[in-house]
mmCIF file of C-alpha atoms in Angstrom:
data_model
loop_
_atom_site.group_PDB
_atom_site.id
_atom_site.type_symbol
_atom_site.label_atom_id
_atom_site.label_comp_id
_atom_site.label_asym_id
_atom_site.label_seq_id
_atom_site.Cartn_x
_atom_site.Cartn_y
_atom_site.Cartn_z
ATOM 1 C CA MET A 30 -68.053 5.839 75.489
ATOM 2 C CA ARG A 31 -65.720 5.321 72.585
ATOM 3 C CA SER A 32 -62.047 4.862 73.145
ATOM 4 C CA ARG A 33 -59.422 7.107 71.586
ATOM 5 C CA GLY A 34 -58.262 4.215 69.372
ATOM 6 C CA SER A 35 -61.746 3.791 67.971
ATOM 7 C CA GLN A 36 -61.934 7.490 67.176
ATOM 8 C CA ASN A 37 -58.586 7.324 65.347
ATOM 9 C CA ARG A 38 -59.756 4.399 63.259
ATOM 10 C CA LEU A 39 -62.943 6.191 62.315
ATOM 11 C CA SER A 40 -60.957 9.273 61.346
ATOM 12 C CA GLY A 41 -58.685 7.143 59.169
ATOM 13 C CA TYR A 42 -61.627 5.471 57.496
ATOM 14 C CA SER A 43 -63.237 8.854 56.872
ATOM 15 C CA PHE A 44 -60.082 10.321 55.371
ATOM 16 C CA GLY A 45 -59.566 7.276 53.146
ATOM 17 C CA SER A 46 -63.140 7.450 51.945
ATOM 18 C CA ARG A 47 -62.760 11.090 51.002
ATOM 19 C CA VAL A 48 -59.529 10.387 49.035
ATOM 20 C CA SER A 49 -61.136 7.466 47.217
ATOM 21 C CA ALA A 50 -64.170 9.550 46.348
ATOM 22 C CA LEU A 51 -61.976 12.369 45.077
ATOM 23 C CA PHE A 52 -59.901 9.926 43.021
ATOM 24 C CA PHE A 53 -62.945 8.302 41.392
ATOM 25 C CA THR A 54 -64.432 11.741 40.717
ATOM 26 C CA MET A 55 -61.282 12.767 38.845
ATOM 27 C CA ILE A 56 -61.303 9.559 36.760
ATOM 28 C CA ALA A 57 -64.994 10.039 35.932
ATOM 29 C CA THR A 58 -64.361 13.644 34.891
ATOM 30 C CA MET A 59 -61.451 12.669 32.634
ATOM 31 C CA ALA A 60 -63.474 9.848 31.077
ATOM 32 C CA THR A 61 -66.359 12.242 30.440
ATOM 33 C CA ILE A 62 -64.045 14.742 28.721
ATOM 34 C CA TYR A 63 -62.444 11.979 26.592
ATOM 35 C CA VAL A 64 -65.800 10.538 25.485
ATOM 36 C CA ALA A 65 -67.143 14.006 24.716
ATOM 37 C CA GLY A 66 -64.075 14.798 22.642
ATOM 38 C CA ARG A 67 -64.388 11.579 20.641
ATOM 39 C CA LEU A 68 -68.075 12.200 20.037
ATOM 40 C CA TRP A 69 -67.304 15.728 18.890
ATOM 41 C CA GLN A 70 -64.636 14.437 16.469
ATOM 42 C CA ASP A 71 -67.001 11.791 15.154
ATOM 43 C CA ALA A 72 -69.716 14.415 14.714
ATOM 44 C CA GLU A 73 -67.313 16.647 12.766
ATOM 45 C CA SER A 74 -66.277 13.699 10.585
ATOM 46 C CA ARG A 75 -69.896 12.819 9.861
ATOM 47 C CA VAL A 76 -70.682 16.436 8.952
ATOM 48 C CA TYR A 77 -67.689 16.540 6.590
ATOM 49 C CA LEU A 78 -68.646 13.245 4.947
ATOM 50 C CA MET A 79 -72.242 14.397 4.518
ATOM 51 C CA GLU A 80 -71.071 17.613 2.879
ATOM 52 C CA GLN A 81 -68.836 15.692 0.486
ATOM 53 C CA LEU A 82 -71.635 13.264 -0.294
ATOM 54 C CA GLU A 83 -74.029 16.121 -1.027
ATOM 55 C CA LYS A 84 -71.481 17.756 -3.314
ATOM 56 C CA ARG A 85 -70.921 14.550 -5.270
ATOM 57 C CA THR A 86 -74.649 13.826 -5.453
ATOM 58 C CA GLY A 87 -75.389 17.375 -6.591
ATOM 59 C CA GLN A 88 -72.794 17.010 -9.379
ATOM 60 C CA GLY A 89 -74.380 13.828 -10.620
ATOM 61 C CA HIS A 90 -71.795 11.485 -9.075
ATOM 62 C CA SER A 91 -72.595 8.508 -6.964
ATOM 63 C CA ALA A 92 -71.073 7.973 -3.553
ATOM 64 C CA VAL A 93 -67.638 6.282 -3.427
ATOM 65 C CA SER A 94 -68.099 2.534 -3.459
ATOM 66 C CA VAL A 95 -65.956 -0.074 -1.719
ATOM 67 C CA HIS A 96 -64.562 -1.075 -5.114
ATOM 68 C CA ASP A 97 -63.541 2.511 -5.877
ATOM 69 C CA THR A 98 -61.946 2.822 -2.455
ATOM 70 C CA LEU A 99 -59.837 -0.297 -3.072
ATOM 71 C CA LYS A 100 -58.747 1.117 -6.419
ATOM 72 C CA ILE A 101 -57.664 4.350 -4.763
ATOM 73 C CA ILE A 102 -55.673 2.445 -2.145
ATOM 74 C CA ALA A 103 -54.031 0.297 -4.852
ATOM 75 C CA CYS A 104 -53.069 3.416 -6.814
ATOM 76 C CA ARG A 105 -51.487 4.956 -3.753
ATOM 77 C CA GLU A 106 -49.465 1.784 -3.101
ATOM 78 C CA GLN A 107 -48.281 1.753 -6.721
ATOM 79 C CA GLN A 108 -47.289 5.394 -6.393
ATOM 80 C CA LYS A 109 -45.220 4.577 -3.312
ATOM 81 C CA LYS A 110 -43.502 1.713 -5.161
ATOM 82 C CA LEU A 111 -42.823 3.947 -8.159
ATOM 83 C CA SER A 112 -41.281 6.609 -5.931
ATOM 84 C CA SER A 113 -39.120 3.963 -4.261
ATOM 85 C CA LEU A 114 -37.930 2.611 -7.627
ATOM 86 C CA GLU A 115 -37.122 6.115 -8.822
ATOM 87 C CA MET A 116 -34.968 6.652 -5.724
ATOM 88 C CA GLU A 117 -33.176 3.343 -6.275
ATOM 89 C CA LEU A 118 -32.582 4.201 -9.933
ATOM 90 C CA ALA A 119 -31.141 7.572 -8.962
ATOM 91 C CA ALA A 120 -28.821 5.849 -6.471
ATOM 92 C CA ALA A 121 -27.742 3.313 -9.102
ATOM 93 C CA ARG A 122 -26.977 6.095 -11.569
ATOM 94 C CA LYS A 123 -24.955 7.863 -8.919
ATOM 95 C CA GLU A 124 -22.925 4.685 -8.353
ATOM 96 C CA GLY A 125 -22.394 4.278 -12.107
ATOM 97 C CA PHE A 126 -24.500 1.119 -12.488
ATOM 98 C CA VAL A 127 -26.203 2.254 -15.678
ATOM 99 C CA SER A 128 -26.713 0.939 -19.187
ATOM 100 C CA LYS A 129 -24.348 1.688 -22.073
ATOM 101 C CA GLN A 130 -26.964 3.973 -23.583
ATOM 102 C CA SER A 131 -27.249 5.982 -20.365
ATOM 103 C CA SER A 132 -23.483 6.201 -20.142
ATOM 104 C CA ALA A 133 -23.290 7.425 -23.729
ATOM 105 C CA ASN A 134 -25.775 10.179 -22.966
ATOM 106 C CA SER A 135 -23.846 11.326 -19.924
ATOM 107 C CA LYS A 136 -22.148 14.694 -20.256
ATOM 108 C CA LYS A 137 -19.071 13.423 -18.425
ATOM 109 C CA GLN A 138 -16.995 11.393 -20.863
ATOM 110 C CA PRO A 139 -13.698 9.709 -19.921
ATOM 111 C CA THR A 140 -10.734 11.224 -21.700
ATOM 112 C CA LYS A 141 -8.944 7.868 -22.033
ATOM 113 C CA LYS A 142 -10.357 4.394 -22.401
ATOM 114 C CA ILE A 143 -9.213 1.940 -19.728
ATOM 115 C CA LEU A 144 -9.333 -1.716 -20.675
ATOM 116 C CA SER A 145 -8.519 -3.237 -17.286
ATOM 117 C CA VAL A 146 -7.406 -2.502 -13.753
ATOM 118 C CA ILE A 147 -5.236 -5.317 -12.371
ATOM 119 C CA GLY A 148 -4.878 -5.672 -8.627
ATOM 120 C CA VAL A 149 -1.893 -7.772 -7.547
ATOM 121 C CA MET A 150 -2.700 -9.073 -4.070
ATOM 122 C CA THR A 151 0.355 -8.829 -1.831
ATOM 123 C CA THR A 152 1.083 -8.737 1.887
ATOM 124 C CA PHE A 153 3.743 -7.790 4.421
ATOM 125 C CA GLY A 154 7.148 -9.449 4.022
ATOM 126 C CA ARG A 155 6.705 -10.087 0.275
ATOM 127 C CA LYS A 156 8.937 -7.361 -1.141
ATOM 128 C CA LYS A 157 11.071 -9.933 -2.999
ATOM 129 C CA ASN A 158 7.966 -11.119 -4.837
ATOM 130 C CA ARG A 159 6.983 -7.561 -5.685
ATOM 131 C CA ASP A 160 10.472 -6.720 -6.956
ATOM 132 C CA ALA A 161 10.469 -9.892 -9.073
ATOM 133 C CA ILE A 162 7.124 -8.889 -10.610
ATOM 134 C CA ARG A 163 8.406 -5.368 -11.306
ATOM 135 C CA LYS A 164 11.390 -6.812 -13.153
ATOM 136 C CA ALA A 165 9.359 -9.450 -15.013
ATOM 137 C CA TRP A 166 6.105 -7.891 -16.206
ATOM 138 C CA MET A 167 4.877 -4.922 -14.169
ATOM 139 C CA PRO A 168 6.252 -1.587 -15.411
ATOM 140 C CA THR A 169 7.775 0.943 -13.041
ATOM 141 C CA GLY A 170 8.284 4.691 -13.030
ATOM 142 C CA ALA A 171 7.066 6.517 -16.141
ATOM 143 C CA SER A 172 6.327 3.160 -17.825
ATOM 144 C CA ILE A 173 3.289 2.727 -15.545
ATOM 145 C CA LYS A 174 1.643 5.731 -17.172
ATOM 146 C CA ASN A 175 2.726 4.591 -20.640
ATOM 147 C CA LEU A 176 1.069 1.203 -20.081
ATOM 148 C CA ALA A 177 -2.202 2.934 -19.190
ATOM 149 C CA ASP A 178 -1.966 5.367 -22.121
ATOM 150 C CA GLN A 179 -0.919 2.870 -24.781
ATOM 151 C CA LYS A 180 -2.643 -0.360 -23.754
ATOM 152 C CA GLY A 181 -5.329 0.859 -21.355
ATOM 153 C CA ILE A 182 -4.033 -1.364 -18.531
ATOM 154 C CA ILE A 183 -3.469 -0.166 -14.959
ATOM 155 C CA VAL A 184 -1.517 -2.413 -12.567
ATOM 156 C CA ARG A 185 -1.218 -1.882 -8.818
ATOM 157 C CA PHE A 186 -0.159 -3.925 -5.815
ATOM 158 C CA VAL A 187 -3.001 -4.192 -3.289
ATOM 159 C CA ILE A 188 -2.477 -4.355 0.457
ATOM 160 C CA GLY A 189 -4.421 -3.545 3.620
ATOM 161 C CA ARG A 190 -3.326 -1.999 6.901
ATOM 162 C CA SER A 191 -1.625 -3.675 9.835
ATOM 163 C CA ALA A 192 -3.850 -4.760 12.725
ATOM 164 C CA ASN A 193 -1.601 -2.456 14.799
ATOM 165 C CA ARG A 194 -2.211 0.503 12.541
ATOM 166 C CA GLY A 195 0.810 2.744 12.004
ATOM 167 C CA ASP A 196 3.380 0.181 13.127
ATOM 168 C CA SER A 197 6.625 -0.745 11.354
ATOM 169 C CA LEU A 198 4.776 -2.937 8.821
ATOM 170 C CA ASP A 199 2.616 -0.042 7.649
ATOM 171 C CA LYS A 200 5.582 2.338 7.564
ATOM 172 C CA GLU A 201 7.626 -0.112 5.493
ATOM 173 C CA ILE A 202 4.882 -0.263 2.831
ATOM 174 C CA GLU A 203 4.507 3.523 2.874
ATOM 175 C CA ARG A 204 8.269 3.932 2.293
ATOM 176 C CA GLU A 205 8.197 1.444 -0.575
ATOM 177 C CA ASN A 206 5.173 3.144 -2.135
ATOM 178 C CA SER A 207 6.834 6.572 -1.874
ATOM 179 C CA GLN A 208 9.587 5.186 -4.112
ATOM 180 C CA THR A 209 7.478 3.154 -6.560
ATOM 181 C CA ASN A 210 4.020 4.751 -6.431
ATOM 182 C CA ASP A 211 2.418 1.454 -7.484
ATOM 183 C CA PHE A 212 0.269 0.498 -4.461
ATOM 184 C CA ILE A 213 -3.405 0.579 -3.594
ATOM 185 C CA ILE A 214 -3.406 0.795 0.198
ATOM 186 C CA LEU A 215 -6.836 -0.118 1.556
ATOM 187 C CA ASP A 216 -7.084 2.004 4.690
ATOM 188 C CA ASP A 217 -10.204 0.310 6.049
ATOM 189 C CA GLN A 218 -9.013 -3.251 5.419
ATOM 190 C CA VAL A 219 -6.941 -5.253 7.905
ATOM 191 C CA GLU A 220 -4.128 -7.187 6.230
ATOM 192 C CA ALA A 221 -4.417 -10.810 7.399
ATOM 193 C CA VAL A 222 -4.739 -14.241 5.787
ATOM 194 C CA GLU A 223 -8.255 -14.726 7.139
ATOM 195 C CA GLU A 224 -9.241 -11.364 5.627
ATOM 196 C CA ASN A 225 -8.224 -12.196 2.035
ATOM 197 C CA ALA A 226 -11.793 -12.585 0.744
ATOM 198 C CA LYS A 227 -12.848 -9.244 2.247
ATOM 199 C CA LYS A 228 -9.668 -7.675 0.891
ATOM 200 C CA THR A 229 -10.539 -8.825 -2.634
ATOM 201 C CA LYS A 230 -14.019 -7.350 -2.283
ATOM 202 C CA SER A 231 -12.513 -4.085 -1.007
ATOM 203 C CA PHE A 232 -10.181 -3.978 -4.020
ATOM 204 C CA PHE A 233 -13.038 -4.311 -6.515
ATOM 205 C CA ILE A 234 -14.956 -1.579 -4.697
ATOM 206 C CA TYR A 235 -11.947 0.749 -4.632
ATOM 207 C CA ALA A 236 -11.041 0.078 -8.257
ATOM 208 C CA VAL A 237 -14.519 0.621 -9.712
ATOM 209 C CA ASP A 238 -14.939 3.785 -7.636
ATOM 210 C CA ASN A 239 -11.657 5.236 -8.937
ATOM 211 C CA TRP A 240 -11.313 3.945 -12.521
ATOM 212 C CA ASN A 241 -13.912 3.542 -15.247
ATOM 213 C CA ALA A 242 -12.528 0.374 -16.836
ATOM 214 C CA GLU A 243 -14.104 -2.354 -18.949
ATOM 215 C CA PHE A 244 -12.660 -5.115 -16.744
ATOM 216 C CA TYR A 245 -11.210 -5.583 -13.260
ATOM 217 C CA ALA A 246 -8.708 -8.372 -12.530
ATOM 218 C CA LYS A 247 -7.397 -10.001 -9.380
ATOM 219 C CA VAL A 248 -3.906 -11.571 -9.526
ATOM 220 C CA ASN A 249 -1.744 -13.171 -6.828
ATOM 221 C CA ASP A 250 1.792 -11.884 -6.225
ATOM 222 C CA ASP A 251 3.306 -15.236 -7.183
ATOM 223 C CA VAL A 252 1.886 -15.140 -10.719
ATOM 224 C CA TYR A 253 3.603 -13.782 -13.818
ATOM 225 C CA VAL A 254 1.322 -12.254 -16.461
ATOM 226 C CA ASN A 255 1.869 -11.729 -20.188
ATOM 227 C CA LEU A 256 0.197 -8.337 -20.506
ATOM 228 C CA ASP A 257 -0.037 -8.427 -24.306
ATOM 229 C CA ALA A 258 -1.818 -11.793 -24.270
ATOM 230 C CA PHE A 259 -3.919 -10.665 -21.306
ATOM 231 C CA GLY A 260 -5.097 -7.565 -23.178
ATOM 232 C CA GLY A 261 -5.848 -9.625 -26.267
ATOM 233 C CA VAL A 262 -8.081 -12.035 -24.337
ATOM 234 C CA LEU A 263 -10.050 -9.206 -22.712
ATOM 235 C CA THR A 264 -10.483 -7.324 -25.980
ATOM 236 C CA SER A 265 -12.114 -10.395 -27.495
ATOM 237 C CA HIS A 266 -14.782 -10.304 -24.773
ATOM 238 C CA LEU A 267 -15.730 -6.633 -24.874
ATOM 239 C CA ASP A 268 -19.102 -7.574 -26.334
ATOM 240 C CA LYS A 269 -20.082 -9.413 -23.128
ATOM 241 C CA PRO A 270 -21.476 -6.939 -20.549
ATOM 242 C CA ARG A 271 -21.658 -9.351 -17.607
ATOM 243 C CA VAL A 272 -18.787 -11.810 -17.832
ATOM 244 C CA TYR A 273 -16.720 -13.656 -15.226
ATOM 245 C CA ILE A 274 -13.486 -14.988 -16.754
ATOM 246 C CA GLY A 275 -11.055 -17.459 -15.270
ATOM 247 C CA CYS A 276 -9.815 -21.008 -15.032
ATOM 248 C CA MET A 277 -13.099 -22.469 -13.806
ATOM 249 C CA LYS A 278 -13.041 -25.285 -11.288
ATOM 250 C CA SER A 279 -14.973 -26.964 -8.525
ATOM 251 C CA GLY A 280 -13.702 -29.238 -5.803
ATOM 252 C CA GLU A 281 -14.068 -30.684 -2.351
ATOM 253 C CA VAL A 282 -15.114 -28.591 0.621
ATOM 254 C CA PHE A 283 -12.894 -29.427 3.581
ATOM 255 C CA SER A 284 -14.567 -29.550 6.977
ATOM 256 C CA GLU A 285 -11.496 -30.480 9.058
ATOM 257 C CA PRO A 286 -10.180 -27.417 10.948
ATOM 258 C CA THR A 287 -6.598 -28.637 10.590
ATOM 259 C CA HIS A 288 -6.742 -28.762 6.778
ATOM 260 C CA LYS A 289 -4.973 -26.040 4.779
ATOM 261 C CA TRP A 290 -8.160 -25.216 2.829
ATOM 262 C CA TYR A 291 -10.586 -25.529 5.748
ATOM 263 C CA GLU A 292 -13.980 -23.959 5.134
ATOM 264 C CA PRO A 293 -15.795 -22.927 8.379
ATOM 265 C CA ASP A 294 -19.107 -22.770 6.495
ATOM 266 C CA TRP A 295 -18.667 -26.244 4.965
ATOM 267 C CA TRP A 296 -22.175 -27.285 6.014
ATOM 268 C CA LYS A 297 -23.708 -24.762 3.604
ATOM 269 C CA PHE A 298 -22.439 -26.685 0.581
ATOM 270 C CA GLY A 299 -24.668 -29.740 0.988
ATOM 271 C CA ASP A 300 -24.086 -33.384 1.773
ATOM 272 C CA GLY A 301 -21.732 -33.792 -1.183
ATOM 273 C CA LYS A 302 -19.483 -31.048 0.213
ATOM 274 C CA SER A 303 -18.476 -29.778 -3.207
ATOM 275 C CA TYR A 304 -17.912 -26.175 -4.244
ATOM 276 C CA PHE A 305 -19.868 -24.635 -7.114
ATOM 277 C CA GLN A 306 -18.041 -23.629 -10.302
ATOM 278 C CA HIS A 307 -15.768 -20.656 -9.708
ATOM 279 C CA ALA A 308 -12.580 -19.183 -11.153
ATOM 280 C CA SER A 309 -9.283 -20.302 -9.661
ATOM 281 C CA GLY A 310 -7.772 -17.669 -7.391
ATOM 282 C CA GLU A 311 -4.435 -17.147 -9.188
ATOM 283 C CA VAL A 312 -6.010 -14.778 -11.696
ATOM 284 C CA TYR A 313 -9.572 -13.977 -12.700
ATOM 285 C CA VAL A 314 -11.426 -11.089 -14.306
ATOM 286 C CA ILE A 315 -14.871 -9.560 -13.943
ATOM 287 C CA SER A 316 -16.538 -7.032 -16.234
ATOM 288 C CA LYS A 317 -17.486 -3.496 -15.244
ATOM 289 C CA ALA A 318 -21.137 -4.311 -14.521
ATOM 290 C CA LEU A 319 -20.150 -7.040 -12.052
ATOM 291 C CA ALA A 320 -17.652 -4.789 -10.280
ATOM 292 C CA GLN A 321 -20.374 -2.146 -9.993
ATOM 293 C CA PHE A 322 -22.736 -4.790 -8.610
ATOM 294 C CA ILE A 323 -20.180 -5.631 -5.896
ATOM 295 C CA SER A 324 -19.699 -1.964 -5.055
ATOM 296 C CA ILE A 325 -23.426 -1.237 -4.776
ATOM 297 C CA ASN A 326 -24.151 -4.366 -2.704
ATOM 298 C CA ARG A 327 -20.970 -4.269 -0.633
ATOM 299 C CA PHE A 328 -22.791 -4.434 2.702
ATOM 300 C CA ILE A 329 -24.860 -7.539 1.957
ATOM 301 C CA LEU A 330 -22.345 -9.692 0.042
ATOM 302 C CA ARG A 331 -20.893 -12.187 2.477
ATOM 303 C CA THR A 332 -17.485 -13.826 2.195
ATOM 304 C CA TYR A 333 -16.239 -17.370 2.743
ATOM 305 C CA ALA A 334 -12.819 -18.618 3.800
ATOM 306 C CA HIS A 335 -11.321 -18.193 0.304
ATOM 307 C CA ASP A 336 -11.503 -15.224 -2.030
ATOM 308 C CA ASP A 337 -12.098 -17.241 -5.214
ATOM 309 C CA VAL A 338 -15.067 -19.093 -3.690
ATOM 310 C CA SER A 339 -16.440 -15.822 -2.286
ATOM 311 C CA THR A 340 -16.259 -14.057 -5.650
ATOM 312 C CA GLY A 341 -17.941 -16.986 -7.385
ATOM 313 C CA SER A 342 -20.723 -17.029 -4.792
ATOM 314 C CA TRP A 343 -21.649 -13.390 -5.502
ATOM 315 C CA PHE A 344 -22.659 -14.222 -9.074
ATOM 316 C CA ILE A 345 -24.790 -17.289 -8.400
ATOM 317 C CA GLY A 346 -28.351 -16.452 -9.365
ATOM 318 C CA LEU A 347 -27.321 -13.516 -11.556
ATOM 319 C CA ASP A 348 -27.458 -13.395 -15.339
ATOM 320 C CA VAL A 349 -23.680 -13.744 -15.647
ATOM 321 C CA MET A 350 -21.612 -15.574 -18.268
ATOM 322 C CA HIS A 351 -19.089 -17.879 -16.585
ATOM 323 C CA LEU A 352 -16.273 -18.105 -19.128
ATOM 324 C CA ASP A 353 -13.826 -20.977 -18.620
ATOM 325 C CA GLU A 354 -10.694 -19.537 -20.200
ATOM 326 C CA ASN A 355 -7.844 -22.065 -20.427
ATOM 327 C CA LYS A 356 -5.367 -19.239 -20.964
ATOM 328 C CA PHE A 357 -6.036 -18.191 -17.371
ATOM 329 C CA CYS A 358 -4.907 -21.560 -15.967
ATOM 330 C CA CYS A 359 -1.553 -20.622 -14.468
ATOM 331 C CA SER A 360 -0.054 -23.872 -13.165
ATOM 332 C CA SER A 361 2.845 -23.506 -15.659
ATOM 333 C CA TRP A 362 3.754 -21.712 -18.870
ATOM 334 C CA SER A 363 2.081 -23.312 -21.865
ATOM 335 C CA THR A 364 1.301 -22.345 -25.435
ATOM 336 C CA GLY A 365 -1.170 -19.487 -25.485
ATOM 337 C CA SER A 366 -1.254 -19.059 -21.702
ATOM 338 C CA ILE A 367 -1.287 -15.516 -20.359
ATOM 339 C CA CYS A 368 0.170 -16.359 -16.944
ATOM 340 C CA ALA A 369 2.294 -18.744 -14.880
ATOM 341 C CA ALA A 370 2.337 -19.481 -11.164
ATOM 342 C CA VAL A 371 5.782 -19.726 -9.599
#
């Protein structure tokens, strides 16, 4: 006579066996349906291929060879590349990075020719410097427009926004600009010493997006510029489409954090720790094509600790003329110089 416990165990085993059998039956059914479906698809594909083969054979064509197949694939890849290049070209045209011939054929022609846009880099607490520049060489009021109309030169102070956006520093600049109307305020750029290189890049982007000039210049707010001599130098280089003009220099890369000119990325400049040739930061000029290049590639151009080194780094590897112009060396006034640092 079996005990009640034995009967319960047998019932459990029986129930488990039935569940397992049901489970395996379901899996087998699903597998059968899947295999049948694949076989049906394969059969349809074979029928289609046979029909195509018969058509080609009946028309006197041979079946597609492996070589022909590779050619077809290569053509498709070339078509994809061509489509991609056409999209990139359309984007470049939209950004204005086009040849002189394309520009000449454009229906939209500028009413006035602009020789240069000069951005004078300034910061908070430097109103005395700005006022000194306004008195010395930068026109004010209606004279700003006259300078653009008569000499094709636009001059603006360039500044970013306070880290505490909308604070007294921002409001002070806004009040000053409401009186002078001679600022470019970069809304998306934080005004800070460590941001100077990014600020310079932002200026070039803003300037080329808003003015169609032949050249774009960066000047510090402690530099005095002879605008007549400046315009004369640039006019003599109008025949150079990709030119980078300045007082070219190199020099030591400082790896000590306490040094005034410390470069956090010093290790990238090799064992000799020497910068490549670049224009000194007091004043330098780039042509329209280079400014457009910066604008188009704004998201992939990195910056270093100093704006002059950063700008020089963007043109390494490009077909750019580096023009060492002694008249742009601004240590002091000298014969023929266009500027002086004070």
